[in-house]
Rosetta silent file (secondary structure, phi, psi, omega in degrees, C-alpha in Angstrom):
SEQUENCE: XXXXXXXXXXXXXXXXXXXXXXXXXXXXXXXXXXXXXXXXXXXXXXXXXXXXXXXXXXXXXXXXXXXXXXXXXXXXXXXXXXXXXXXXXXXXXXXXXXXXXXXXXXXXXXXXXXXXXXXX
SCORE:     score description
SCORE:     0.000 S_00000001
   1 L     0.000  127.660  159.770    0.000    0.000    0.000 S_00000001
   2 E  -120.838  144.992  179.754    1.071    3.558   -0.802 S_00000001
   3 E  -110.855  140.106  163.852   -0.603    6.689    0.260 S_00000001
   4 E  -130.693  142.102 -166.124   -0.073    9.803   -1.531 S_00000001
   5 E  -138.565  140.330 -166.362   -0.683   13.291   -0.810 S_00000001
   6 L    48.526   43.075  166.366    0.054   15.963   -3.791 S_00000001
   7 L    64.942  -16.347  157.666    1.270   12.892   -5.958 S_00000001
   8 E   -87.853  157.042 -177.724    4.165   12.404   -3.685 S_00000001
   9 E   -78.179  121.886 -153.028    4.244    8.897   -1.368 S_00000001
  10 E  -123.484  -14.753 -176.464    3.700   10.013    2.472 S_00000001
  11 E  -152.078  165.224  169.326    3.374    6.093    3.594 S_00000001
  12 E  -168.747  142.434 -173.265    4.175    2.712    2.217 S_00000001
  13 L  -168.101  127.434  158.199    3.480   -0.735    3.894 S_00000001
  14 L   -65.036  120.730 -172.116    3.053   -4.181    3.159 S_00000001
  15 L  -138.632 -171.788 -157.722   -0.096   -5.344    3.248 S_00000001
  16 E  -130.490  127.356  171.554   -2.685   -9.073    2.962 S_00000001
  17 E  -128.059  145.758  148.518   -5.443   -8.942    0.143 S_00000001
  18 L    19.484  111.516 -172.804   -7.939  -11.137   -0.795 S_00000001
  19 E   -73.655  170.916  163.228   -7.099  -15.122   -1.586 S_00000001
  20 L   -26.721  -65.790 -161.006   -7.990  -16.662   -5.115 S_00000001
  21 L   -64.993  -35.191  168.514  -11.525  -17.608   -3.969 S_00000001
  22 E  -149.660  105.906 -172.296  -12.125  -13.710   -2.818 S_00000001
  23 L   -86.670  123.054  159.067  -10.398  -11.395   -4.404 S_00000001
  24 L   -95.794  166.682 -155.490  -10.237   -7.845   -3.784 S_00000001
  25 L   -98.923 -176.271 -148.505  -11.059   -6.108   -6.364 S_00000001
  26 L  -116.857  137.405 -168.697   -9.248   -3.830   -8.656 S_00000001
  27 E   141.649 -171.519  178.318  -10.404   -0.324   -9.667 S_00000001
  28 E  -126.778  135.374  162.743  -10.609    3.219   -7.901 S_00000001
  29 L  -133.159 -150.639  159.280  -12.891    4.071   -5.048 S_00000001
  30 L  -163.317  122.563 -139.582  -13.485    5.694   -2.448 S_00000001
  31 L   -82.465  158.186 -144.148  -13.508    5.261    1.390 S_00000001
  32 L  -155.638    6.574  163.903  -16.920    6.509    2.693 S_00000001
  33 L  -153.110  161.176 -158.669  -17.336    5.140    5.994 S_00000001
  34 E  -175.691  121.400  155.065  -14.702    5.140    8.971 S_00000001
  35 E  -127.808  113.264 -153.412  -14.411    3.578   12.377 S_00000001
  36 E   -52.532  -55.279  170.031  -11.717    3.529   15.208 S_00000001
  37 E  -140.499  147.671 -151.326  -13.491   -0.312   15.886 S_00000001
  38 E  -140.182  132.009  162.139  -15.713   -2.083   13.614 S_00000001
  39 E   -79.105  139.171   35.254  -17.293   -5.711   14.363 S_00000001
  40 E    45.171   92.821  150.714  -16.900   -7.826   11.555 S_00000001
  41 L  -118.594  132.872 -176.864  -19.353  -10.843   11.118 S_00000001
  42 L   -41.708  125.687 -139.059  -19.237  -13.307    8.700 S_00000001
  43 L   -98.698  -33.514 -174.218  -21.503  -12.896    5.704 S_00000001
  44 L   -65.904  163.039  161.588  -20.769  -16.924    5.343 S_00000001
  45 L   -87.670 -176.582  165.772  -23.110  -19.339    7.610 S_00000001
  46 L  -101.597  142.374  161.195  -20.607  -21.945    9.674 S_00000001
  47 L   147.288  -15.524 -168.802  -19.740  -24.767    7.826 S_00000001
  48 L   -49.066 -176.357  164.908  -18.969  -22.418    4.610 S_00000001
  49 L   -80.610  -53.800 -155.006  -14.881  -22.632    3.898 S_00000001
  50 L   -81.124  -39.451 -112.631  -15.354  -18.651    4.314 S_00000001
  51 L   -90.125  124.073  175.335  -17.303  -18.602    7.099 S_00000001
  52 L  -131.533  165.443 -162.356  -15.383  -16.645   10.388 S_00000001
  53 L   -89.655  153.545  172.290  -16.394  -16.069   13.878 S_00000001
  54 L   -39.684  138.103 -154.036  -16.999  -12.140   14.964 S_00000001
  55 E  -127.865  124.710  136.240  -14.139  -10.301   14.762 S_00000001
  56 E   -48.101  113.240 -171.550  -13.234   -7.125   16.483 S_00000001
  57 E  -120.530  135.274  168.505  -10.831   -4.968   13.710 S_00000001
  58 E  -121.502  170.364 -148.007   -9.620   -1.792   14.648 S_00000001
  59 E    50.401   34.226 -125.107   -9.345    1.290   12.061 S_00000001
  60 E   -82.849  121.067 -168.559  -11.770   -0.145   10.198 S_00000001
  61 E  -124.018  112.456 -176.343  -12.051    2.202    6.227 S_00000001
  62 E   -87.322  114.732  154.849  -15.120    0.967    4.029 S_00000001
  63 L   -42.715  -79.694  166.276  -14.230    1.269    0.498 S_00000001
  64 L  -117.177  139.495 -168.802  -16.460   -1.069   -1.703 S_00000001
  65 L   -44.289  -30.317 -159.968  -20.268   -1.083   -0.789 S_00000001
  66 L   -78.013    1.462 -177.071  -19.931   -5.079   -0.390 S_00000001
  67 L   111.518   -2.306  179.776  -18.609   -4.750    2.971 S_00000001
  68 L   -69.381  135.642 -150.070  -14.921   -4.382    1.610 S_00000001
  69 E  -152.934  150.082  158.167  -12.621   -2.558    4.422 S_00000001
  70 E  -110.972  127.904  169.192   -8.778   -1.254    4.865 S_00000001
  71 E  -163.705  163.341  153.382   -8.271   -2.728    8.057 S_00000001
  72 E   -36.499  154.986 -173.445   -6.082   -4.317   11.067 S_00000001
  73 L  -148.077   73.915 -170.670   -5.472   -7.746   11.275 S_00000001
  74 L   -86.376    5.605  172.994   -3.738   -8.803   15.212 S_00000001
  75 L   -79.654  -29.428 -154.016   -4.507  -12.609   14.194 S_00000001
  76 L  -102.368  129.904  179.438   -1.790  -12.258   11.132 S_00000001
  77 L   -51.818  123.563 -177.915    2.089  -12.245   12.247 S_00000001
  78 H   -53.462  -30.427 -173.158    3.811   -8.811   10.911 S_00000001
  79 H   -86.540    0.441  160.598    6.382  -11.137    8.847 S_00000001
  80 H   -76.434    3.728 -166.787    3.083  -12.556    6.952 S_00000001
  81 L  -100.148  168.530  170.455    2.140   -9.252    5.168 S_00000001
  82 L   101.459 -173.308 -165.194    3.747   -8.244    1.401 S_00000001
  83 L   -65.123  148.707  160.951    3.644   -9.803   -2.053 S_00000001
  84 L    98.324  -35.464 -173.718    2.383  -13.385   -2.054 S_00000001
  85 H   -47.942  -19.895  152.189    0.448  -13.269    1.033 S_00000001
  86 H   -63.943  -10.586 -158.556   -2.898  -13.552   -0.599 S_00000001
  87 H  -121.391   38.429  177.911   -2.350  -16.992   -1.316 S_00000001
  88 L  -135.880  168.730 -160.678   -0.753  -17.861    2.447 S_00000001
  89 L   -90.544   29.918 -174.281   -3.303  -18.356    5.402 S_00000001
  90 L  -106.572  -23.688 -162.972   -3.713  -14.829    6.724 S_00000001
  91 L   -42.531  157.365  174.480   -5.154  -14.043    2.958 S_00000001
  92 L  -111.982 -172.015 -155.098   -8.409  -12.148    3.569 S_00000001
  93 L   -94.745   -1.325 -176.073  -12.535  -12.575    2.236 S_00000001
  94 L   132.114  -34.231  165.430  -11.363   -9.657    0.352 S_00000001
  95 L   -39.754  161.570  147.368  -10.368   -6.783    2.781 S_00000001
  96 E   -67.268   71.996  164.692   -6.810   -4.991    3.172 S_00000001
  97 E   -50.256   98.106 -163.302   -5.232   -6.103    5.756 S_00000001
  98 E  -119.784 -177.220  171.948   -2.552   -3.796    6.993 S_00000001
  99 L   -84.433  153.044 -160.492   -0.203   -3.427   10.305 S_00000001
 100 H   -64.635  -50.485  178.128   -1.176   -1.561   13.286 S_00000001
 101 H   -48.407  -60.595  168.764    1.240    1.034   13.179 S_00000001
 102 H   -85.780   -7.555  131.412    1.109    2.001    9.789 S_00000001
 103 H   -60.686  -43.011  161.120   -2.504    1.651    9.946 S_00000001
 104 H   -67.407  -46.719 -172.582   -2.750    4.354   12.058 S_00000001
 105 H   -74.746  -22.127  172.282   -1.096    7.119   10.591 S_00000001
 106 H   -78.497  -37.862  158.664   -3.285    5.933    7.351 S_00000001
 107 H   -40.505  -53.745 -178.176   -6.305    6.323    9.410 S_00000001
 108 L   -82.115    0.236 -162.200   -5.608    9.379   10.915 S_00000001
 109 L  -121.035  -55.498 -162.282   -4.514   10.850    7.923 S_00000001
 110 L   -80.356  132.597 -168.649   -7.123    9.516    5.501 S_00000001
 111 L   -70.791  164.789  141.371  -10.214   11.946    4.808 S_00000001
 112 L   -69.700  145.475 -153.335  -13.806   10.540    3.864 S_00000001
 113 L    76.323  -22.892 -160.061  -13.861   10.740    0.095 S_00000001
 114 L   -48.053  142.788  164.001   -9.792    9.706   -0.182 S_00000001
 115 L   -62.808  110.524  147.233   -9.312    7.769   -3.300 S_00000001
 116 L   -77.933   83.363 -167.599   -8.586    4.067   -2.998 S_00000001
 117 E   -87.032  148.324  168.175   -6.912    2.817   -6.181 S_00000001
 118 E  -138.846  117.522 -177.501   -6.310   -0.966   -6.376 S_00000001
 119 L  -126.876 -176.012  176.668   -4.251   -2.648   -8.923 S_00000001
 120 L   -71.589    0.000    0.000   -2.001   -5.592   -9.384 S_00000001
């Protein structure tokens, strides 16, 4: 993840996207909802594959309409984040996962409206 403010890069961090099976997706958005802590419950019933139990997240930035989030992750080990990490077992249902630290200063930093571009 890079943040930019006047086209120069103000943050950069490794972060956990979406596995094969739920991908997030690729485009420009824009985050529209914000919360210091956001419950999380599974969209899946249990027995799905997907299915997870409620989850406390904190800095929680809604993106895409489906429930799609920039968010903390204290389940996934900081040396699990960066390329390849969708396909390792921290990947997420589609979300951003990022690290607390450098979660914050994107949180505190990022407006309602900021642009969220997502590419390969």
């Amino acid at each position: 993840l890079v943040a930019y403010e006047n086209g120069c890069p103000i943050l950069r961090t490794p972060v956990t996207t979406g596995r094969t099976a739920l991908p997030t997706f690729r485009g420009t958005f824009h985050i529209y909802y914000k919360a210091a802590r956001y419950h999380m419950i599974s969209p899946w019933p249990p027995g799905s594959p997907f299915w997870y139990p409620p989850t406390w997240v904190a800095n929680a930035m809604e993106f895409i309409g489906n429930g799609t989030f920039i968010h903390s992750a204290d389940w996934e080990p900081g040396d699990s984040f960066g390329a390849g990490s969708e396909y390792g077992p921290y990947a997420s249902h589609g979300c951003v996962h990022v690290m607390d630290d450098p979660l914050q200063r994107l949180y505190d930093w990022a407006a309602i409206g900021a642009a969220v571009v997502v590419t390969d």
